[in-house]
Backbone as JSON, one array per atom type, in Angstrom:
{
  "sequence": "XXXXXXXXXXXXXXXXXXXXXXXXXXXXXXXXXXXXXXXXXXXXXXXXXXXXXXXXXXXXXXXXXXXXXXXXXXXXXXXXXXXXXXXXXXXXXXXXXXXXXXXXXXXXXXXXXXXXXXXXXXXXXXXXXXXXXXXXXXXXXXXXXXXXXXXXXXXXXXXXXXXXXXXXXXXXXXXXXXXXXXXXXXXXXXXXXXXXXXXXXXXXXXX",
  "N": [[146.33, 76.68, 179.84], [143.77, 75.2, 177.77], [140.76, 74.69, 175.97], [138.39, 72.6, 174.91], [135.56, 72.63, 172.72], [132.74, 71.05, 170.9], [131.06, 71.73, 167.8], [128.35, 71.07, 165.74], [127.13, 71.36, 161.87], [125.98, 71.74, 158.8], [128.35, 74.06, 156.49], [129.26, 75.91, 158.28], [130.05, 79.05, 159.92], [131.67, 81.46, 162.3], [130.97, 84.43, 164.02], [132.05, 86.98, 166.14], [130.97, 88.92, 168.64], [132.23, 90.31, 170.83], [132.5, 89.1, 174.33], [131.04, 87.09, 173.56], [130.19, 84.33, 170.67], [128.9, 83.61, 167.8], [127.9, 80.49, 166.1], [127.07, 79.98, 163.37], [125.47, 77.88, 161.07], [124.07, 75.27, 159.25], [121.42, 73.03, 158.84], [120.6, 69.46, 158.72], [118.45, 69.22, 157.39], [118.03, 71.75, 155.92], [117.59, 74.0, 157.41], [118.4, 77.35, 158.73], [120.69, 77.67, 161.7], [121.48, 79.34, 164.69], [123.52, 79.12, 166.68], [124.43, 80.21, 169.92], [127.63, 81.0, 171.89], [129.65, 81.22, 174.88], [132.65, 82.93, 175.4], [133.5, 84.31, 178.08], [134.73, 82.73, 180.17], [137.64, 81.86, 178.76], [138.92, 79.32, 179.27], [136.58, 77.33, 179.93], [134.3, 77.13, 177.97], [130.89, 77.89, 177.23], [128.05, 76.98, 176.24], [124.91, 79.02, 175.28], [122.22, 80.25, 174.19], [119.8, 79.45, 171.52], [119.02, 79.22, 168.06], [116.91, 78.35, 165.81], [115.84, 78.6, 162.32], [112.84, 78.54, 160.68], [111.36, 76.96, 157.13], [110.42, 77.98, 154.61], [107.83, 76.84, 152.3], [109.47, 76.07, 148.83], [111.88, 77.38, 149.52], [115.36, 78.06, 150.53], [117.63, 77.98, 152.42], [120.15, 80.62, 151.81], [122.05, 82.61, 153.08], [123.71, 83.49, 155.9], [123.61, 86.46, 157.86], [125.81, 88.51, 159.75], [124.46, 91.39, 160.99], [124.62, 93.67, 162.64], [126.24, 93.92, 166.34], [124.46, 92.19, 167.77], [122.07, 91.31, 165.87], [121.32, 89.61, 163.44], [120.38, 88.5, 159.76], [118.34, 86.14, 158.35], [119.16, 85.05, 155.06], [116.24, 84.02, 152.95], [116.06, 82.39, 150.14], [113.73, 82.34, 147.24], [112.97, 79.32, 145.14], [113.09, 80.01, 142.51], [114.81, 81.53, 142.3], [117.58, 80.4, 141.88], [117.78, 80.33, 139.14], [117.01, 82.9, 137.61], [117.88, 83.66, 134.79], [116.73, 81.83, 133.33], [115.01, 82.24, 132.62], [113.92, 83.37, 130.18], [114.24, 81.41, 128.44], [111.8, 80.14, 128.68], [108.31, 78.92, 127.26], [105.58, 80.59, 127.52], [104.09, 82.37, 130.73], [105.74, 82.81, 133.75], [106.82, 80.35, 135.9], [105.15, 79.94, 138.82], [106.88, 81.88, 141.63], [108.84, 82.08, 144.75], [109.69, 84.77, 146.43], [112.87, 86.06, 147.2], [113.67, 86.18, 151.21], [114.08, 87.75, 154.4], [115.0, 86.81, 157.46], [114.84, 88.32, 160.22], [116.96, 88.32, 163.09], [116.9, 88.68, 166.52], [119.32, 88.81, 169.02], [120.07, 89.97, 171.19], [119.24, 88.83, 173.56], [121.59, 86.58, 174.91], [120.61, 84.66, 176.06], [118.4, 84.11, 174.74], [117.25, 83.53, 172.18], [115.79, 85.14, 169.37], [113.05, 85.56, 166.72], [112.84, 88.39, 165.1], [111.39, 89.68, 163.18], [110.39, 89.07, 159.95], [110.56, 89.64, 156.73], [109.02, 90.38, 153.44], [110.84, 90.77, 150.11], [109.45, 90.75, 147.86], [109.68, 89.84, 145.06], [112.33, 90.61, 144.3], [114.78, 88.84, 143.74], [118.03, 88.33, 145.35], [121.43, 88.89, 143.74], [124.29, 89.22, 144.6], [126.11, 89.1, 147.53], [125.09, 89.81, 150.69], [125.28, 93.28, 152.05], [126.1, 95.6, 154.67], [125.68, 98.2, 156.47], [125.78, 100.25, 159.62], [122.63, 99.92, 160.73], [121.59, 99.29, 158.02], [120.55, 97.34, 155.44], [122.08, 96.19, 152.44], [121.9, 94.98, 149.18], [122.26, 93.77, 145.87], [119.65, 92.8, 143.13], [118.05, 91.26, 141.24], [115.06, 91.6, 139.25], [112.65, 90.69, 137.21], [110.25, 92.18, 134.8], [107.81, 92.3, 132.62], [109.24, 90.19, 130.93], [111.91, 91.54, 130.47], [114.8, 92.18, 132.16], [116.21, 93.21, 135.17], [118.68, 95.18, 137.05], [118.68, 96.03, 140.74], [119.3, 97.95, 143.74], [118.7, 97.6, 146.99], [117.46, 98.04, 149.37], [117.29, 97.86, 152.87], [116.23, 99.19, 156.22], [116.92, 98.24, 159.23], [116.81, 99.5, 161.94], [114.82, 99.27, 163.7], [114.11, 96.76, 164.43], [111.84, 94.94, 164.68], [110.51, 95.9, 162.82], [110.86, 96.26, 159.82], [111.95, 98.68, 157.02], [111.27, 99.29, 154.22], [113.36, 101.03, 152.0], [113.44, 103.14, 149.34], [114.53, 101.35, 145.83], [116.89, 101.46, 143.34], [117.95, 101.4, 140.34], [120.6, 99.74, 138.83], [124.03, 99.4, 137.46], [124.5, 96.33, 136.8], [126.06, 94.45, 139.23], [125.98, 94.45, 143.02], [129.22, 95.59, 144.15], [130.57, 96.51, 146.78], [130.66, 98.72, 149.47], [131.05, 102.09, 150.41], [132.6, 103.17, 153.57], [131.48, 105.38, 154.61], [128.64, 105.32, 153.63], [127.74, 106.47, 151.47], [128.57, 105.66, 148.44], [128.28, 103.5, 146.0], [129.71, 99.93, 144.86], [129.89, 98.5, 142.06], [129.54, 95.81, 139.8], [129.55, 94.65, 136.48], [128.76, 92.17, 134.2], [129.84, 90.7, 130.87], [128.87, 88.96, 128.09], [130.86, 87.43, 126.07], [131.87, 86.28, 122.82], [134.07, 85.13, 123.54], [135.26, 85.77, 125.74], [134.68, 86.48, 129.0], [133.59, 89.83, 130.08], [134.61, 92.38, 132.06], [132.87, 95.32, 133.45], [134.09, 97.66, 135.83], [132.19, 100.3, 138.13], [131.23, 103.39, 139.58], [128.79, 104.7, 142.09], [127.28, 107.34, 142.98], [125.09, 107.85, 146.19]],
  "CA": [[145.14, 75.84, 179.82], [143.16, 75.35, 177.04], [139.23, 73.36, 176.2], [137.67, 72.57, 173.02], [133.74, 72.26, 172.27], [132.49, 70.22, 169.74], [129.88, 72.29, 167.46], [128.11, 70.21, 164.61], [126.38, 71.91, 161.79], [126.7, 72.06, 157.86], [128.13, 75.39, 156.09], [129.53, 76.44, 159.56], [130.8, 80.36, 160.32], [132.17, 82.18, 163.37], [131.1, 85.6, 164.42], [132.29, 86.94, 167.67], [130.42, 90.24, 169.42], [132.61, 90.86, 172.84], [132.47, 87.61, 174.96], [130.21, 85.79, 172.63], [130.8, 83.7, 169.65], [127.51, 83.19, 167.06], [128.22, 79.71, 164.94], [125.94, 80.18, 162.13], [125.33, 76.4, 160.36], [122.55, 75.23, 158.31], [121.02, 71.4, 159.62], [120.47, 68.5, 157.63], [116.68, 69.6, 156.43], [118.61, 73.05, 155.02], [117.63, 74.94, 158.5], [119.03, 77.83, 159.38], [120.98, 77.64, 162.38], [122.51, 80.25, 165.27], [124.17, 79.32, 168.46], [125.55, 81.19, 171.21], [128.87, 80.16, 172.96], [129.9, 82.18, 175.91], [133.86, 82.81, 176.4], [133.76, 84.68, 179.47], [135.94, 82.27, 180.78], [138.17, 81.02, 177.79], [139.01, 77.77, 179.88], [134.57, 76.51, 180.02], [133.09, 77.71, 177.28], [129.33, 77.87, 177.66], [126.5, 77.21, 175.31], [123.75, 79.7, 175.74], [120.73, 79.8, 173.43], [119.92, 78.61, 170.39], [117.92, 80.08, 166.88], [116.63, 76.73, 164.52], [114.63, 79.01, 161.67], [111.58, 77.78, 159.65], [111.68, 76.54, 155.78], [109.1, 77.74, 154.3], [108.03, 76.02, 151.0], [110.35, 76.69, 147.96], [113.03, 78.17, 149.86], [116.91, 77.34, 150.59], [119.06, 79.14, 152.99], [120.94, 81.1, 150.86], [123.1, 83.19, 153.77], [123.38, 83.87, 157.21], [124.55, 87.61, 157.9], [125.87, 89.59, 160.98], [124.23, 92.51, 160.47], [125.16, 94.4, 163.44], [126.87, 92.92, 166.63], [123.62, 91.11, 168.06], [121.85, 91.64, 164.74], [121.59, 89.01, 162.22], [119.39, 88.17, 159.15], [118.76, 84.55, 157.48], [118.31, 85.5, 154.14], [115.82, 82.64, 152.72], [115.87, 82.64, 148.88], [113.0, 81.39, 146.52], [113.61, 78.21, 144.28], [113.63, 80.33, 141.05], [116.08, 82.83, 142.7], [118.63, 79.93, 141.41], [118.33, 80.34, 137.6], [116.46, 83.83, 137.03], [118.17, 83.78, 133.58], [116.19, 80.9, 132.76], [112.77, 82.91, 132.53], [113.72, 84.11, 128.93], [114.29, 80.43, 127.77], [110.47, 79.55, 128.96], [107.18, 79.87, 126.49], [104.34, 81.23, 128.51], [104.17, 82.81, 131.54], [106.75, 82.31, 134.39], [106.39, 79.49, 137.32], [105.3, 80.94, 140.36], [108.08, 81.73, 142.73], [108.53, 82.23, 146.06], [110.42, 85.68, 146.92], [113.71, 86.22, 148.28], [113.08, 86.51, 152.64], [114.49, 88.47, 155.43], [114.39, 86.69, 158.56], [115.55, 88.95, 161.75], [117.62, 87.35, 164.25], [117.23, 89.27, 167.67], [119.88, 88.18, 169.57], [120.25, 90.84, 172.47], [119.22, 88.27, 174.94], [122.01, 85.37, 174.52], [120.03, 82.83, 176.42], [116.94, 83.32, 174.47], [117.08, 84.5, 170.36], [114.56, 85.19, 169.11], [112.62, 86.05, 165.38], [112.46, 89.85, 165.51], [110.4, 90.03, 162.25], [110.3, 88.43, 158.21], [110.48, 90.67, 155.66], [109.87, 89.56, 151.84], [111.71, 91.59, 149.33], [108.05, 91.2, 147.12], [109.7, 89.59, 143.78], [113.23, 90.71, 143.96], [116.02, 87.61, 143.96], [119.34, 88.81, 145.33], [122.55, 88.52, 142.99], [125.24, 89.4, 145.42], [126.21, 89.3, 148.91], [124.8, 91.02, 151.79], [126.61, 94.05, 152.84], [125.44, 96.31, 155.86], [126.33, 100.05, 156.95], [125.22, 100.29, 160.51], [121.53, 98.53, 160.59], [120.96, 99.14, 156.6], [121.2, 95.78, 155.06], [122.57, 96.17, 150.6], [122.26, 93.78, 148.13], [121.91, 93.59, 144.59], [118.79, 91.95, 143.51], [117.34, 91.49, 140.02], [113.78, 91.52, 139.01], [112.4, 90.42, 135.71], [109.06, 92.92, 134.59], [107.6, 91.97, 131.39], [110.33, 89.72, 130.26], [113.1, 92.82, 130.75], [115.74, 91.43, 133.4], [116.56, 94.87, 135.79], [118.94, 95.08, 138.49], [118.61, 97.23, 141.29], [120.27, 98.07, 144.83], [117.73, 97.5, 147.49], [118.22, 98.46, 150.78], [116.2, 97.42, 154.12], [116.94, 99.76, 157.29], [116.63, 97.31, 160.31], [117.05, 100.14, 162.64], [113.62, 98.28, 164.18], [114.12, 95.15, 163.91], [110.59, 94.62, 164.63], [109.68, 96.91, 161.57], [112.02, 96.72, 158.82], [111.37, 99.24, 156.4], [112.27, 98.83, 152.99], [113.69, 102.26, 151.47], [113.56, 103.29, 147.41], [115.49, 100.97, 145.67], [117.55, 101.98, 142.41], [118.54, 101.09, 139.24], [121.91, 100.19, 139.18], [124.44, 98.84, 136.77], [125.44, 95.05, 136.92], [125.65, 94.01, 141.25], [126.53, 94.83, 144.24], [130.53, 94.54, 145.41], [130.87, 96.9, 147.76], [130.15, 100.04, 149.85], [131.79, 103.03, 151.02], [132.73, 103.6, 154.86], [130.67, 106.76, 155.19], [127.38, 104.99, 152.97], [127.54, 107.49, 150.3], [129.25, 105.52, 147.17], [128.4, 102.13, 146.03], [130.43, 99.91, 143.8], [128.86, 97.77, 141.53], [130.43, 95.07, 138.48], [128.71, 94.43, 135.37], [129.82, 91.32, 133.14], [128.78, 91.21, 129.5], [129.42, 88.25, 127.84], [131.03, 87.86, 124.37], [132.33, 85.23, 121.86], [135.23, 84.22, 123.34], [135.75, 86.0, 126.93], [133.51, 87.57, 129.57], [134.0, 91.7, 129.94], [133.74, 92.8, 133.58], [133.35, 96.71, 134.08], [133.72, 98.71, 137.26], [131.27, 101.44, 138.27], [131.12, 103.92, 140.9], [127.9, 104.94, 142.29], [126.72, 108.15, 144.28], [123.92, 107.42, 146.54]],
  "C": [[144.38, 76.08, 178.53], [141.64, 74.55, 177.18], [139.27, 73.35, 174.72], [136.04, 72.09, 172.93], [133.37, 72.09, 170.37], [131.04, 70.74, 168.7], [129.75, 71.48, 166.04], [127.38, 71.1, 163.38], [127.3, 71.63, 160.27], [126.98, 73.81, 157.18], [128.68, 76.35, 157.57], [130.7, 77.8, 159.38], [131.1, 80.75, 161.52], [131.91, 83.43, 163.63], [131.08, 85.81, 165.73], [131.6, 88.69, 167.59], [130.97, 90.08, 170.86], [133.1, 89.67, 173.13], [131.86, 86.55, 174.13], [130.26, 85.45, 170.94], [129.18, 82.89, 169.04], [127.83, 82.04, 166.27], [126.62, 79.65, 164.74], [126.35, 79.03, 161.16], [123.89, 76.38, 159.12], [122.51, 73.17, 158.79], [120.83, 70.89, 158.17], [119.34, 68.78, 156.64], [117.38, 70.86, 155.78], [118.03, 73.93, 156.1], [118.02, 75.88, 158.43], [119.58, 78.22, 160.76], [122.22, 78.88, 163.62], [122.61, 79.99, 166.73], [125.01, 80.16, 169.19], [126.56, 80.68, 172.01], [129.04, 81.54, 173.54], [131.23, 81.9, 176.14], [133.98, 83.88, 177.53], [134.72, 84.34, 180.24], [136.49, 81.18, 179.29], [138.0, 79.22, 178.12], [137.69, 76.24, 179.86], [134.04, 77.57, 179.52], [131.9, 77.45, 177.35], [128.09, 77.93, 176.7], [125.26, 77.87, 175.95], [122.74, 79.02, 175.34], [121.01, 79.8, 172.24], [118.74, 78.93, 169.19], [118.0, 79.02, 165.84], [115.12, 78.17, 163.46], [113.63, 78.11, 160.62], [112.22, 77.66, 158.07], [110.72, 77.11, 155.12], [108.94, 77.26, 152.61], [108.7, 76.74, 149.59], [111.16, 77.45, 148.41], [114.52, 77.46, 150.01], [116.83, 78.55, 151.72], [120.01, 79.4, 152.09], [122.29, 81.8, 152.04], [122.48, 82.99, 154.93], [124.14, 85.03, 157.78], [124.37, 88.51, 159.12], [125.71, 91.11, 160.51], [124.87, 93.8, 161.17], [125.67, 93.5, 165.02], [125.99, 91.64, 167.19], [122.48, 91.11, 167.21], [121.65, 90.4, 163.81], [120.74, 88.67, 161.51], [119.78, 86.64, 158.76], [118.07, 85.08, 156.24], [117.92, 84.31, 153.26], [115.5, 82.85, 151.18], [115.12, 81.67, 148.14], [113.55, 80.56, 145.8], [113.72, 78.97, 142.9], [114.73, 81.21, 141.45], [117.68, 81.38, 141.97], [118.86, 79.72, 140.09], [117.15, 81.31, 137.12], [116.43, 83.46, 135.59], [117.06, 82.98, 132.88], [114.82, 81.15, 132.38], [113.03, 83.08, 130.99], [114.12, 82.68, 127.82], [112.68, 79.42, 127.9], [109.1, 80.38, 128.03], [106.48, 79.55, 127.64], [104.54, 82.03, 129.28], [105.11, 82.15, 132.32], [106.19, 81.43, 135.24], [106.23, 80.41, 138.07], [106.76, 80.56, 140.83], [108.25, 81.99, 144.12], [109.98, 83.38, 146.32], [111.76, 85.77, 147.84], [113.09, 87.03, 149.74], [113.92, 87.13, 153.41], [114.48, 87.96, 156.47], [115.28, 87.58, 159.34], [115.88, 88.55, 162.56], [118.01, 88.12, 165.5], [118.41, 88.59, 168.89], [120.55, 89.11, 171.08], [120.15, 90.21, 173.67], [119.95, 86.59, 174.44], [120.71, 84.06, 174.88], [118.64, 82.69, 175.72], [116.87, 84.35, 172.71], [116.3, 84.45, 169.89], [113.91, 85.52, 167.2], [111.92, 87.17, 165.75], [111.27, 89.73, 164.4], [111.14, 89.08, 160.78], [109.57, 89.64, 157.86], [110.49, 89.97, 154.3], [109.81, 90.72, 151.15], [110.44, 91.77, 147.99], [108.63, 91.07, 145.29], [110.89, 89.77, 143.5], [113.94, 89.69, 144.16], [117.47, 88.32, 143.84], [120.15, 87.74, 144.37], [123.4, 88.81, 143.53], [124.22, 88.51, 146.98], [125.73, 90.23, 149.65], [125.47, 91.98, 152.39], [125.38, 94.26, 153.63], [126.38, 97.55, 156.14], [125.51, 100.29, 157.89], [124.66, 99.68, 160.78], [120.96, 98.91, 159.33], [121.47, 97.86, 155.8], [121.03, 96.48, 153.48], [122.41, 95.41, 150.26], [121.63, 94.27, 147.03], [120.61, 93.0, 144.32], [118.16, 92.34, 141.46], [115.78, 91.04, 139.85], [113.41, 91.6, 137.23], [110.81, 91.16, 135.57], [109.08, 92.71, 132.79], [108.42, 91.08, 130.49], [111.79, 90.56, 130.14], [113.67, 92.18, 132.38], [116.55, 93.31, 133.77], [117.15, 94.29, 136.93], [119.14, 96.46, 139.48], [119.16, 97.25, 142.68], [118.83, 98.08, 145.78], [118.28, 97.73, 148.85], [117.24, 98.61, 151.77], [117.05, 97.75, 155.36], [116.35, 98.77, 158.56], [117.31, 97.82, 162.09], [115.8, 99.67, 163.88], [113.24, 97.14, 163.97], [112.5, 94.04, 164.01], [109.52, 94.89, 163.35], [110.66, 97.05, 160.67], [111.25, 97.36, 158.04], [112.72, 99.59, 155.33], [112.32, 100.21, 151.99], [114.01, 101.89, 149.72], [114.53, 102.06, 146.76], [115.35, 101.58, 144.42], [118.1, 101.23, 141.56], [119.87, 101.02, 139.19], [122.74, 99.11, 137.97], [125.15, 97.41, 137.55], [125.13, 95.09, 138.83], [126.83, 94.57, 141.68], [128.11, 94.27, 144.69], [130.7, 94.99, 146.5], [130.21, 98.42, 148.46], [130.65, 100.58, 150.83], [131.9, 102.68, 152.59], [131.88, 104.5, 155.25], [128.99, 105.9, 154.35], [127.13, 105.6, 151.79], [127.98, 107.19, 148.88], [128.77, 104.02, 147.18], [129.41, 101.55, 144.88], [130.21, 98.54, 143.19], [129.85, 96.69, 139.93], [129.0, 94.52, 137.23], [129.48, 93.28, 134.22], [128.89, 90.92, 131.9], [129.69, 89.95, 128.88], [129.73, 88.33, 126.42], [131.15, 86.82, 123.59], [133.28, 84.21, 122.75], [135.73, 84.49, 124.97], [134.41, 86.75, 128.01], [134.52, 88.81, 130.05], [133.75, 92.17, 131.26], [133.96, 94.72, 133.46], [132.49, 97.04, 135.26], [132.78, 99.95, 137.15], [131.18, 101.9, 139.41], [130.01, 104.93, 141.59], [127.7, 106.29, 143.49], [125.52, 108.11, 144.59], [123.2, 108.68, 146.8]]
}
């Protein structure tokens, strides 16, 4: 026996925790979107509940990341977060911007998900992907101070998803690719552009 359910959504992912299956979309307005399907019984799958997050002005959905198994952030990125570079081709001062966001996606109770907490990152614009090591959410994230373009490793423990709390971040060469099994090494790429080719070097970080 088999079924099939019909889920609509643009940008559409799959994460499964156990019995339940999170499709993570984004709606026509640029939403972020998280439903719950229930296989319990493969045969009648079951729509639970349902997480539509806010826009708030100058933002995009940039990701939607399983942080842990009922866990997930929407990370909502300002409108300059899509051409940093472009600050050092502007006379004056910079446009305002609107901060890469954090939203928290409690999802412990399928039938009812909820917004644990928003967190803003206070000026940083991620340049990678979101990793995670347990409930510590990674990413790369560059910040421009005085016209000087810095990137640094930032790291938000969401061990309280009610209270994220946003630990030291660090100077780090070039972004975020990856990170150890144990948490203790990061590993980071740096690309340097030249005449004729771009230069990528590896780096291996102790935390």
């Amino acid at each position: 026996a088999s079924s099939t359910m019909t889920l609509t959504g643009f940008n559409g992912q799959l994460f499964q925790n156990d019995r339940l299956i999170y499709f993570a979309s984004r709606t026509q307005e640029g939403k972020g979107v998280i439903q719950v399907i229930d296989i319990s019984d493969p045969v009648m799958p079951k729509m639970r509940g349902k997480f539509v997050s806010d826009l708030p002005e100058n933002t995009h959905v940039n990701n939607i990341f399983q942080v842990d198994h009922d866990l997930f952030v929407v990370h909502l990125r300002g409108y300059f977060g899509y051409c940093i570079a472009c600050a050092f081709s502007l006379e004056g001062p910079l446009p305002s911007a609107t901060s890469d966001e954090l939203a928290v996606i409690d999802l412990s109770d399928p039938d009812n998900p909820r917004l644990a907490s928003r967190f803003n990152l206070g000026g940083y614009y991620s340049t990678g992907e979101l990793k995670s090591r347990g409930r510590i959410v990674y990413f790369s994230a560059n910040k421009v101070d005085k016209n000087t373009s810095r990137n640094y490793l930032v790291r938000v423990d969401l061990s309280n998803p009610a209270h994220p709390n946003k630990l030291p971040e660090i100077n780090i060469p070039g972004s975020l690719i990856d990170i150890s099994h144990n948490g203790h090494y990061i590993y980071t790429s740096d690309n340097v552009l030249t005449e004729n080719r771009s230069q990528f070097t590896l780096f291996a970080s102790a935390l």
